[in-house]
CSV table of C-alpha atoms in Angstrom, one decimal:
chain,number,residue,atom,x,y,z
A,1,MET,CA,152.4,134.1,116.5
A,2,PRO,CA,150.9,130.5,116.4
A,3,SER,CA,148.7,129.6,119.4
A,4,THR,CA,150.3,128.2,122.5
A,5,THR,CA,147.1,126.5,123.6
A,6,VAL,CA,147.4,122.7,123.8
A,7,LEU,CA,144.0,121.0,123.8
A,8,PRO,CA,142.9,117.4,124.2
A,9,GLY,CA,142.1,115.6,121.0
A,10,PHE,CA,143.8,116.7,117.8
A,11,THR,CA,145.6,120.0,117.0
A,12,GLY,CA,146.2,120.9,113.4
A,13,TYR,CA,148.9,123.3,112.3
A,14,ARG,CA,147.8,124.7,109.0
A,15,GLY,CA,150.2,126.3,106.6
A,16,PRO,CA,153.1,125.4,104.2
A,17,VAL,CA,154.7,122.2,105.4
A,18,LEU,CA,158.1,120.8,104.3
A,19,HIS,CA,159.7,117.5,105.4
A,20,PHE,CA,161.9,114.9,104.0
A,21,ILE,CA,161.3,111.2,103.4
A,22,GLY,CA,164.8,110.5,102.2
A,23,ASP,CA,167.9,112.1,100.7
A,24,PRO,CA,167.0,114.6,98.0
A,25,VAL,CA,170.4,114.4,96.4
A,26,THR,CA,169.2,111.8,94.0
A,27,LYS,CA,168.1,111.7,90.3
A,28,GLU,CA,164.5,112.0,91.5
A,29,PRO,CA,164.7,114.4,94.5
A,30,GLU,CA,160.9,115.0,94.4
A,31,LYS,CA,160.3,111.4,95.7
A,32,ASN,CA,162.3,112.2,98.8
A,33,TYR,CA,160.5,115.2,100.2
A,34,GLU,CA,157.0,116.4,100.6
A,35,TYR,CA,156.0,120.0,100.3
A,36,LEU,CA,152.4,121.0,100.9
A,37,GLU,CA,151.5,124.6,100.1
A,38,ASP,CA,148.4,124.4,102.2
A,39,GLY,CA,149.2,121.5,104.5
A,40,LEU,CA,148.0,120.4,107.9
A,41,LEU,CA,150.3,118.8,110.5
A,42,VAL,CA,148.0,117.0,112.9
A,43,VAL,CA,149.3,116.3,116.4
A,44,SER,CA,147.9,114.4,119.3
A,45,GLY,CA,149.5,113.3,122.6
A,46,GLY,CA,152.9,114.6,121.5
A,47,LYS,CA,153.0,112.5,118.3
A,48,VAL,CA,152.4,113.2,114.6
A,49,VAL,CA,149.0,111.8,113.6
A,50,ALA,CA,149.0,113.0,110.0
A,51,CYS,CA,150.6,115.4,107.6
A,52,GLN,CA,148.5,116.0,104.5
A,53,ASP,CA,146.6,118.4,102.4
A,54,ALA,CA,144.7,120.8,104.7
A,55,VAL,CA,141.3,120.6,103.0
A,56,GLU,CA,141.3,116.8,103.0
A,57,ALA,CA,142.6,116.6,106.6
A,58,ILE,CA,139.9,119.0,107.9
A,59,LYS,CA,137.2,116.8,106.3
A,60,GLU,CA,138.7,113.7,107.9
A,61,PHE,CA,139.2,115.0,111.4
A,62,GLY,CA,136.2,117.4,111.4
A,63,ASN,CA,135.1,118.8,114.8
A,64,ASP,CA,137.8,116.9,116.6
A,65,LEU,CA,140.4,119.3,115.3
A,66,GLU,CA,141.6,122.5,116.9
A,67,LEU,CA,143.3,124.6,114.2
A,68,VAL,CA,146.4,126.8,114.6
A,69,ASP,CA,146.9,129.2,111.7
A,70,CYS,CA,150.5,129.2,110.3
A,71,SER,CA,149.5,130.2,106.8
A,72,ASP,CA,152.2,132.8,106.4
A,73,LYS,CA,155.0,130.7,107.8
A,74,LEU,CA,156.8,127.4,107.0
A,75,ILE,CA,156.4,124.3,109.2
A,76,MET,CA,159.4,122.0,109.4
A,77,PRO,CA,160.7,119.3,111.7
A,78,GLY,CA,162.8,120.7,114.5
A,79,PHE,CA,166.5,121.2,113.8
A,80,VAL,CA,168.9,118.7,115.1
A,81,ASP,CA,172.4,119.7,116.4
A,82,CYS,CA,174.8,116.8,116.1
A,83,HIS,CA,177.7,118.5,117.9
A,84,VAL,CA,177.7,121.3,120.5
A,85,HIS,CA,179.3,122.1,123.9
A,86,TYR,CA,176.9,123.5,126.4
A,87,PRO,CA,179.6,124.6,128.8
A,88,GLN,CA,181.2,126.9,126.2
A,89,ILE,CA,178.4,129.4,125.6
A,90,ASP,CA,180.3,132.1,127.5
A,91,ILE,CA,183.3,131.9,125.3
A,92,VAL,CA,181.5,132.2,121.9
A,93,GLY,CA,183.4,134.8,119.8
A,94,SER,CA,186.7,134.5,121.7
A,95,TYR,CA,189.4,136.0,119.6
A,96,GLY,CA,192.5,134.9,117.8
A,97,GLU,CA,193.4,131.3,118.4
A,98,GLN,CA,193.4,128.0,116.6
A,99,LEU,CA,192.2,124.8,118.2
A,100,LEU,CA,194.9,123.7,120.7
A,101,GLU,CA,195.7,127.2,121.9
A,102,TRP,CA,192.0,128.1,122.0
A,103,LEU,CA,191.3,125.1,124.3
A,104,GLN,CA,194.1,126.0,126.7
A,105,ASN,CA,193.3,129.8,126.7
A,106,TYR,CA,189.5,129.8,126.7
A,107,VAL,CA,187.8,126.5,126.9
A,108,PHE,CA,189.5,124.8,129.8
A,109,PRO,CA,189.3,127.9,132.1
A,110,ALA,CA,185.6,128.1,131.2
A,111,GLU,CA,184.9,124.4,131.8
A,112,ALA,CA,186.6,124.4,135.2
A,113,GLN,CA,183.7,126.6,136.5
A,114,TYR,CA,181.3,123.7,136.2
A,115,LYS,CA,182.4,122.1,139.5
A,116,ASP,CA,180.0,124.8,140.9
A,117,VAL,CA,176.6,123.1,140.8
A,118,ASP,CA,174.6,126.3,140.9
A,119,TYR,CA,176.6,127.7,138.0
A,120,ALA,CA,176.1,124.5,136.0
A,121,ASN,CA,172.4,124.5,136.6
A,122,LYS,CA,172.1,128.2,135.5
A,123,VAL,CA,174.0,127.7,132.3
A,124,ALA,CA,172.2,124.5,131.4
A,125,LYS,CA,168.9,126.2,131.5
A,126,ILE,CA,170.2,129.1,129.3
A,127,PHE,CA,171.6,126.6,126.9
A,128,CYS,CA,168.3,124.7,126.4
A,129,ASN,CA,166.5,128.0,126.0
A,130,GLU,CA,168.9,129.1,123.3
A,131,LEU,CA,168.5,125.9,121.4
A,132,LEU,CA,164.7,126.2,121.4
A,133,ARG,CA,164.8,129.9,120.6
A,134,SER,CA,166.9,128.9,117.5
A,135,GLY,CA,164.5,126.1,116.4
A,136,THR,CA,166.7,123.2,117.6
A,137,THR,CA,164.8,120.5,119.4
A,138,THR,CA,167.4,117.8,119.8
A,139,ALA,CA,171.2,118.0,120.4
A,140,LEU,CA,174.2,115.8,121.1
A,141,THR,CA,176.2,117.9,123.6
A,142,PHE,CA,179.4,117.7,125.5
A,143,CYS,CA,179.3,118.4,129.2
A,144,THR,CA,182.5,118.7,131.3
A,145,VAL,CA,184.4,116.3,133.4
A,146,HIS,CA,182.2,117.1,136.3
A,147,LYS,CA,179.3,114.7,136.8
A,148,GLU,CA,177.3,117.6,138.2
A,149,SER,CA,177.4,119.2,134.7
A,150,VAL,CA,175.7,116.1,133.3
A,151,ASP,CA,173.0,116.2,136.0
A,152,ALA,CA,172.4,119.9,135.3
A,153,LEU,CA,172.1,119.5,131.5
A,154,PHE,CA,169.7,116.5,131.7
A,155,THR,CA,167.6,118.2,134.4
A,156,ALA,CA,167.2,121.3,132.3
A,157,ALA,CA,166.4,119.3,129.2
A,158,GLN,CA,163.8,117.3,131.0
A,159,GLU,CA,162.1,120.5,132.2
A,160,LYS,CA,161.6,121.3,128.5
A,161,ASN,CA,160.9,117.6,127.5
A,162,MET,CA,163.7,117.8,125.0
A,163,LEU,CA,165.3,114.8,123.3
A,164,MET,CA,168.9,115.3,124.5
A,165,ILE,CA,172.1,113.2,124.2
A,166,ALA,CA,175.0,114.1,126.5
A,167,GLY,CA,177.8,112.7,128.6
A,168,LYS,CA,180.6,113.4,131.0
A,169,VAL,CA,183.8,114.4,129.3
A,170,LEU,CA,186.8,112.1,129.8
A,171,MET,CA,190.2,113.7,130.3
A,172,ASP,CA,193.2,112.1,132.0
A,173,ASN,CA,196.3,112.9,130.0
A,174,GLU,CA,198.6,115.0,132.1
A,175,LYS,CA,200.6,116.1,129.0
A,176,PHE,CA,197.6,118.1,127.8
A,177,ALA,CA,194.7,118.2,130.2
A,178,PRO,CA,195.1,120.8,132.9
A,179,ALA,CA,194.9,119.8,136.6
A,180,SER,CA,191.6,121.5,137.0
A,181,LEU,CA,190.0,119.2,134.5
A,182,ARG,CA,192.2,116.1,134.7
A,183,GLU,CA,190.6,113.0,136.4
A,184,ASP,CA,191.8,109.5,137.0
A,185,CYS,CA,190.4,107.3,134.2
A,186,HIS,CA,189.1,104.7,136.6
A,187,GLN,CA,187.1,107.3,138.5
A,188,SER,CA,185.8,108.6,135.2
A,189,TYR,CA,184.7,105.1,134.2
A,190,GLU,CA,182.8,104.5,137.5
A,191,GLU,CA,181.1,107.9,137.4
A,192,SER,CA,180.2,107.4,133.7
A,193,LYS,CA,178.6,104.0,134.6
A,194,ALA,CA,176.6,105.6,137.4
A,195,LEU,CA,175.4,108.4,135.0
A,196,ILE,CA,174.4,105.9,132.4
A,197,ALA,CA,172.3,104.1,135.0
A,198,LYS,CA,170.8,107.4,136.1
A,199,TRP,CA,170.0,109.1,132.8
A,200,HIS,CA,170.1,106.8,129.8
A,201,THR,CA,166.5,106.4,128.5
A,202,ASN,CA,165.3,108.5,131.5
A,203,GLY,CA,162.4,110.3,129.8
A,204,ARG,CA,163.9,111.6,126.5
A,205,CYS,CA,167.5,111.7,127.8
A,206,LEU,CA,170.2,109.5,126.2
A,207,TYR,CA,173.8,109.0,127.3
A,208,ALA,CA,177.0,109.4,125.2
A,209,VAL,CA,180.4,108.1,126.4
A,210,THR,CA,182.5,111.2,125.7
A,211,PRO,CA,186.3,111.2,125.5
A,212,ARG,CA,187.1,114.8,124.5
A,213,PHE,CA,189.6,113.8,121.9
A,214,ALA,CA,192.6,111.5,121.7
A,215,VAL,CA,195.1,114.2,122.7
A,216,SER,CA,193.5,114.6,126.2
A,217,SER,CA,193.1,110.9,126.9
A,218,THR,CA,195.6,108.2,127.6
A,219,PRO,CA,195.4,104.8,125.9
A,220,GLU,CA,194.1,103.3,129.2
A,221,GLU,CA,191.2,105.8,129.3
A,222,LEU,CA,190.3,105.2,125.7
A,223,GLU,CA,190.3,101.4,126.5
A,224,LEU,CA,187.9,102.0,129.4
A,225,ALA,CA,185.7,104.2,127.2
A,226,GLY,CA,185.5,101.3,124.7
A,227,GLN,CA,184.7,99.0,127.6
A,228,LEU,CA,181.8,101.3,128.6
A,229,CYS,CA,180.5,101.2,125.1
A,230,ALA,CA,180.7,97.5,124.9
A,231,GLU,CA,179.1,97.0,128.3
A,232,HIS,CA,176.1,99.2,127.4
A,233,ALA,CA,175.8,98.4,123.6
A,234,GLN,CA,172.5,96.6,124.1
A,235,GLU,CA,171.1,99.7,125.8
A,236,GLY,CA,172.0,101.9,122.8
A,237,VAL,CA,174.5,104.1,124.6
A,238,TYR,CA,176.3,106.5,122.2
A,239,MET,CA,180.0,107.5,121.9
A,240,THR,CA,181.1,110.9,120.7
A,241,THR,CA,184.4,112.6,120.3
A,242,HIS,CA,186.5,114.8,117.9
A,243,LEU,CA,188.4,113.6,114.8
A,244,ASN,CA,190.8,115.2,112.4
A,245,GLU,CA,189.8,118.8,113.2
A,246,ASN,CA,193.1,120.5,113.1
A,247,LEU,CA,196.5,119.6,111.6
A,248,ALA,CA,198.5,120.2,114.8
A,249,GLU,CA,195.9,118.2,116.8
A,250,ILE,CA,196.3,115.3,114.4
A,251,ALA,CA,200.1,115.2,114.6
A,252,LEU,CA,199.9,115.3,118.4
A,253,ALA,CA,197.3,112.6,118.6
A,254,LYS,CA,199.3,110.3,116.4
A,255,GLN,CA,202.5,111.0,118.4
A,256,ILE,CA,200.8,110.3,121.8
A,257,HIS,CA,199.1,107.1,120.7
A,258,GLU,CA,201.7,105.9,118.2
A,259,CYS,CA,199.1,105.2,115.5
A,260,ASP,CA,199.2,105.7,111.7
A,261,THR,CA,195.8,107.3,111.5
A,262,TYR,CA,193.7,109.4,113.9
A,263,LEU,CA,190.6,107.2,113.4
A,264,GLY,CA,192.8,104.2,114.0
A,265,ILE,CA,193.3,105.4,117.6
A,266,TYR,CA,189.6,105.2,118.4
A,267,ASP,CA,189.0,102.1,116.3
A,268,LYS,CA,191.6,100.0,118.1
A,269,HIS,CA,189.8,100.8,121.4
A,270,GLY,CA,186.4,99.8,120.1
A,271,LEU,CA,185.1,103.4,119.7
A,272,THR,CA,183.7,103.1,116.2
A,273,GLY,CA,180.3,101.9,115.2
A,274,PRO,CA,176.7,102.9,114.4
A,275,LYS,CA,176.3,104.8,117.7
A,276,SER,CA,179.6,106.7,117.3
A,277,VAL,CA,179.5,110.3,116.2
A,278,PHE,CA,182.8,112.0,115.2
A,279,ALA,CA,182.9,115.7,115.1
A,280,HIS,CA,184.6,117.6,112.2
A,281,CYS,CA,186.4,115.0,110.0
A,282,VAL,CA,188.1,117.8,108.2
A,283,HIS,CA,191.5,116.2,107.3
A,284,MET,CA,190.6,112.6,106.5
A,285,GLU,CA,192.8,110.0,104.9
A,286,GLU,CA,191.3,107.6,102.3
A,287,ALA,CA,191.6,104.7,104.7
A,288,GLU,CA,189.7,106.6,107.4
A,289,TRP,CA,186.8,107.3,105.1
A,290,ASP,CA,186.7,103.7,104.2
A,291,ARG,CA,186.8,102.6,107.9
A,292,MET,CA,184.0,105.2,108.7
A,293,LYS,CA,181.9,103.5,106.1
A,294,GLU,CA,182.8,100.0,107.1
A,295,THR,CA,181.8,100.6,110.8
A,296,ASN,CA,178.8,102.8,109.8
A,297,SER,CA,180.1,105.5,112.1
A,298,ALA,CA,178.7,109.0,111.7
A,299,MET,CA,180.2,112.5,111.1
A,300,ALA,CA,179.1,115.8,112.5
A,301,PHE,CA,179.9,118.6,110.0
A,302,CYS,CA,180.6,121.9,111.9
A,303,PRO,CA,181.3,124.6,109.3
A,304,THR,CA,181.0,127.7,111.4
A,305,SER,CA,183.6,126.3,113.9
A,306,ASN,CA,185.9,125.0,111.2
A,307,LEU,CA,186.0,128.4,109.6
A,308,PHE,CA,186.2,130.4,112.9
A,309,LEU,CA,189.1,128.4,114.3
A,310,GLY,CA,190.8,128.1,110.9
A,311,SER,CA,190.7,124.4,111.0
A,312,GLY,CA,189.9,123.7,107.3
A,313,LEU,CA,187.2,122.8,104.9
A,314,ALA,CA,185.4,119.4,105.2
A,315,ASP,CA,185.2,117.3,102.0
A,316,LEU,CA,181.4,117.1,101.4
A,317,GLN,CA,182.0,115.3,98.1
A,318,ALA,CA,183.8,112.5,99.8
A,319,VAL,CA,181.0,112.2,102.4
A,320,HIS,CA,178.4,112.1,99.5
A,321,ASP,CA,180.4,109.6,97.3
A,322,ARG,CA,181.0,107.2,100.2
A,323,GLY,CA,177.5,107.5,101.7
A,324,ILE,CA,178.9,108.5,105.1
A,325,ARG,CA,176.1,109.2,107.7
A,326,CYS,CA,176.5,112.9,108.3
A,327,GLY,CA,174.7,115.5,110.4
A,328,LEU,CA,175.1,119.2,111.1
A,329,GLY,CA,176.6,120.6,114.2
A,330,THR,CA,176.9,124.2,115.5
A,331,ASP,CA,179.9,123.3,117.7
A,332,ILE,CA,179.2,126.2,120.2
A,333,GLY,CA,181.5,127.7,121.4
A,334,GLY,CA,184.0,127.2,118.5
A,335,GLY,CA,180.9,127.7,116.4
A,336,THR,CA,179.4,131.2,116.3
A,337,SER,CA,175.6,130.7,116.3
A,338,PHE,CA,173.1,128.4,117.9
A,339,CYS,CA,170.9,128.7,114.8
A,340,GLN,CA,171.2,126.0,112.2
A,341,LEU,CA,170.0,128.5,109.5
A,342,GLN,CA,173.3,130.3,110.0
A,343,THR,CA,175.2,127.0,110.1
A,344,LEU,CA,173.6,126.1,106.8
A,345,ASN,CA,174.8,129.4,105.4
A,346,GLU,CA,178.4,128.5,106.2
A,347,ALA,CA,177.9,124.9,105.1
A,348,TYR,CA,177.0,126.1,101.6
A,349,LYS,CA,180.2,128.3,101.5
A,350,VAL,CA,182.4,125.4,102.6
A,351,GLY,CA,180.9,123.4,99.8
A,352,GLN,CA,181.6,126.2,97.3
A,353,MET,CA,185.2,126.3,98.4
A,354,ARG,CA,185.5,122.6,97.8
A,355,ASP,CA,183.6,122.7,94.4
A,356,PHE,CA,180.6,121.0,95.9
A,357,LYS,CA,177.2,122.5,95.5
A,358,LEU,CA,175.0,121.9,98.6
A,359,SER,CA,171.5,122.4,97.2
A,360,PRO,CA,168.7,124.2,99.2
A,361,LEU,CA,166.8,120.9,99.6
A,362,ALA,CA,170.0,119.1,100.6
A,363,GLN,CA,170.7,121.8,103.2
A,364,PHE,CA,167.4,121.4,105.0
A,365,HIS,CA,167.5,117.7,104.7
A,366,LEU,CA,170.9,117.9,106.4
A,367,ALA,CA,169.6,120.0,109.3
A,368,THR,CA,166.6,117.7,109.9
A,369,LEU,CA,166.3,114.1,108.8
A,370,ALA,CA,170.0,113.5,107.9
A,371,SER,CA,171.0,114.8,111.4
A,372,ALA,CA,168.4,112.6,113.0
A,373,ALA,CA,169.7,109.6,111.1
A,374,ALA,CA,173.3,110.5,112.1
A,375,LEU,CA,172.2,110.2,115.7
A,376,SER,CA,170.2,107.0,115.0
A,377,LEU,CA,167.0,108.8,115.9
A,378,ASP,CA,165.3,108.9,112.5
A,379,HIS,CA,162.8,106.3,113.8
A,380,ARG,CA,161.6,108.9,116.3
A,381,ILE,CA,162.2,112.4,114.8
A,382,GLY,CA,163.3,114.1,111.6
A,383,ASN,CA,160.1,114.2,109.6
A,384,PHE,CA,156.3,114.1,109.9
A,385,LEU,CA,155.5,110.5,109.2
A,386,PRO,CA,152.7,109.2,111.5
A,387,GLY,CA,153.9,108.1,114.9
A,388,LYS,CA,156.9,110.4,115.0
A,389,GLU,CA,157.5,112.6,118.0
A,390,ALA,CA,156.1,116.0,117.3
A,391,ASP,CA,159.2,118.2,117.5
A,392,PHE,CA,158.8,121.0,115.0
A,393,VAL,CA,159.6,124.6,114.2
A,394,VAL,CA,157.5,127.3,112.6
A,395,LEU,CA,159.6,129.6,110.4
A,396,ASP,CA,159.0,133.1,109.2
A,397,LEU,CA,160.6,133.5,105.8
A,398,CYS,CA,159.9,137.3,105.9
A,399,ALA,CA,161.4,138.0,109.3
A,400,THR,CA,163.4,141.0,108.1
A,401,PRO,CA,162.6,143.6,105.5
A,402,LEU,CA,165.4,142.3,103.2
A,403,MET,CA,164.1,138.7,103.5
A,404,GLU,CA,160.6,139.9,102.7
A,405,ARG,CA,161.8,141.7,99.6
A,406,ARG,CA,163.9,138.7,98.4
A,407,ILE,CA,161.1,136.1,99.1
A,408,ALA,CA,158.7,138.2,97.1
A,409,GLN,CA,160.9,137.7,94.1
A,410,CYS,CA,161.2,133.9,94.5
A,411,LYS,CA,159.3,131.7,92.1
A,412,THR,CA,160.2,128.2,93.4
A,413,LEU,CA,160.4,126.4,96.8
A,414,GLU,CA,164.2,126.0,96.3
A,415,GLU,CA,164.7,129.7,95.8
A,416,LYS,CA,162.8,130.4,99.0
A,417,LEU,CA,164.8,127.9,101.0
A,418,PHE,CA,168.1,129.3,99.7
A,419,VAL,CA,167.1,132.8,100.8
A,420,LEU,CA,166.1,131.3,104.2
A,421,SER,CA,169.4,129.6,104.7
A,422,THR,CA,171.5,132.5,103.4
A,423,LEU,CA,169.7,135.4,105.1
A,424,GLY,CA,167.9,133.6,107.9
A,425,ASP,CA,168.8,133.5,111.6
A,426,ASP,CA,167.0,133.1,115.0
A,427,ARG,CA,164.7,136.0,114.0
A,428,CYS,CA,163.0,133.6,111.6
A,429,VAL,CA,162.0,131.2,114.4
A,430,ALA,CA,158.3,132.1,115.1
A,431,ALA,CA,157.7,129.1,117.4
A,432,THR,CA,159.3,125.9,118.5
A,433,TYR,CA,157.3,122.9,119.6
A,434,VAL,CA,158.6,119.9,121.6
A,435,MET,CA,156.3,116.9,121.6
A,436,GLY,CA,153.5,119.2,120.4
A,437,VAL,CA,154.0,121.8,123.2
A,438,GLN,CA,155.4,125.3,122.6
């Protein structure tokens, strides 16, 4: 295991290093990633100082450098989860329903428990630990309608110094939201404003205005959500919700809001834009893709959830052709693993079912830099350029006997990465570092 000692000065993590400078899905992919077989990631004060050939770096930094041996591992930027529900960890693997029934039978009863502050605090700590154990250092997560759930999550994230985006869920539509989770939209607006003032840019915490989805919000609530976004736009507050996940959901949303397209519901209330992240985007119309691009809104691709709930197969070709900002989401608890390695495994299969080949390099770009960019955080995290925040993961490509056997047969980096994404899971995470601290 890599050393856990954090010393003053410079710490160098020596071993194979991979990070992305841009999108490798180009005619010259080698220009958009850097792989150092014997690399050195130099960290000081929680920031990346350098990422370069180990021999050259050791000469440059000399006696000021404390070395950590990762020679039999792979050093990468920490994984970024663009869509996850921390209150749903206790219903992962719940049987037999598609989205709308699953929400009513499993999700809503589980989320009602978060009015209990002690319960919320306990689960929030478990959630952050699970993320880190899986190599994920940043997440955009839903809380519940209870303001206490937001306090619990951000408090737990601050204890780990994690870069975390979250917000209080908004639900006021009596036709779908149960009484236990339904809240007056004006009360939700006021509580959201107070939470923004309390948590947004407090340490590494960032706030997201969070209407669950159009089905559980009235037009008045979505209008107030848009008002929140507009009032706090200069502060960089986010907006996140669900979009076009399930056919029955889409039909219901259009009926409730009397709108021709699902995205149009959000768009008319001012909920699209560069800081807006829409989860799923499985059943998109051409006009919706066009509007996503026009507004520079982002998509969170959640393959394990889409398969588990039978929602459908996202069109990665459309995402690629239109240049839609897209990141990767586990969508716990519809998703079935905290580990982005397993999410990449399912992402590849979704691509195969839609005749789109997601290359090994594209997979790991998706889980790191692309996801950071989808969250408008690529100026802070996502690769190892000097000055970036030192969130990274050390991966063991031979974590199981089968992986060890397969890796021994690989001749190229791409082959090794594909084995890692196909056979890998949380057992491959040897260490996770947040701002240079394990």
